[in-house]
Tab-separated table of C-alpha atoms in Angstrom:
chain	number	residue	atom	x	y	z
A	1	MET	CA	-10.984	36.954	-6.509
A	2	ASP	CA	-11.064	33.296	-7.420
A	3	THR	CA	-7.762	31.656	-8.349
A	4	ILE	CA	-7.968	28.934	-10.798
A	5	TYR	CA	-5.063	26.422	-10.492
A	6	LYS	CA	-4.107	24.212	-13.499
A	7	ASP	CA	-2.483	20.721	-13.305
A	8	LEU	CA	1.236	20.775	-13.584
A	9	PRO	CA	2.880	18.611	-16.256
A	10	TYR	CA	4.142	15.243	-15.020
A	11	ASN	CA	7.640	15.364	-13.857
A	12	SER	CA	7.816	19.131	-13.595
A	13	VAL	CA	8.032	18.972	-9.806
A	14	GLU	CA	10.930	17.181	-8.179
A	15	MET	CA	11.187	16.214	-4.473
A	16	LEU	CA	14.579	17.356	-2.953
A	17	PRO	CA	16.490	15.204	-0.554
A	18	GLY	CA	15.219	15.568	2.888
A	19	ILE	CA	13.159	13.920	5.589
A	20	LEU	CA	9.966	13.904	3.515
A	21	LYS	CA	11.744	12.093	0.512
A	22	LYS	CA	13.360	9.575	2.906
A	23	LYS	CA	9.797	8.843	4.417
A	24	VAL	CA	8.194	8.593	1.078
A	25	GLU	CA	10.876	6.016	-0.124
A	26	LEU	CA	10.568	4.089	3.248
A	27	ASN	CA	6.792	3.857	2.839
A	28	ARG	CA	7.270	2.918	-0.898
A	29	ARG	CA	9.842	0.033	-0.035
A	30	TYR	CA	7.376	-1.260	2.633
A	31	LEU	CA	4.310	-1.391	0.500
A	32	LEU	CA	6.418	-3.084	-2.444
A	33	SER	CA	7.668	-5.703	0.198
A	34	LEU	CA	4.155	-6.834	0.913
A	35	ASN	CA	2.818	-9.951	-0.650
A	36	THR	CA	-0.392	-9.248	-3.056
A	37	GLU	CA	-2.145	-12.444	-1.859
A	38	ASN	CA	-1.744	-11.393	1.767
A	39	LEU	CA	-3.094	-7.897	0.984
A	40	LEU	CA	-6.140	-9.418	-0.572
A	41	ARG	CA	-6.727	-12.082	2.225
A	42	ASN	CA	-9.598	-10.207	3.739
A	43	HIS	CA	-11.228	-9.725	0.378
A	44	TYR	CA	-10.760	-13.418	-0.354
A	45	PHE	CA	-12.134	-14.350	3.080
A	46	GLU	CA	-15.196	-12.107	2.741
A	47	ALA	CA	-15.813	-13.533	-0.802
A	48	GLY	CA	-15.505	-17.134	0.477
A	49	LEU	CA	-12.497	-17.838	-1.358
A	50	TRP	CA	-10.242	-18.306	1.579
A	51	SER	CA	-10.817	-19.730	5.095
A	52	THR	CA	-9.037	-19.703	8.446
A	53	VAL	CA	-8.949	-23.635	8.053
A	54	LYS	CA	-6.566	-23.320	5.172
A	55	LYS	CA	-2.907	-22.884	6.285
A	56	PRO	CA	-1.446	-19.853	4.526
A	57	ASP	CA	1.359	-20.571	2.017
A	58	ASN	CA	3.401	-17.576	3.312
A	59	ASP	CA	3.423	-15.327	6.371
A	60	ILE	CA	0.352	-13.354	7.033
A	61	HIS	CA	0.805	-9.668	7.223
A	62	TRP	CA	-0.175	-8.279	10.779
A	63	GLY	CA	-1.397	-4.876	11.648
A	64	TRP	CA	-3.827	-3.238	9.394
A	65	GLU	CA	-3.455	-6.006	6.803
A	66	SER	CA	-4.269	-8.859	9.079
A	67	PRO	CA	-7.352	-10.795	8.996
A	68	THR	CA	-9.946	-10.073	11.548
């Protein structure tokens, strides 16, 4: 027997308070705190639009978002 699932209407599901909701909000706040230019720095570098000679206007994001 094959079950066919249908999409739920937007806003029909609510995340209740708990550890998952806290982690989602923490992740959301972190992502919104990142600078767009810094997130695109590797793309700019590969496209030849940014070089390591140029001093960054703001702090570089480290970790996954850092230039390699």
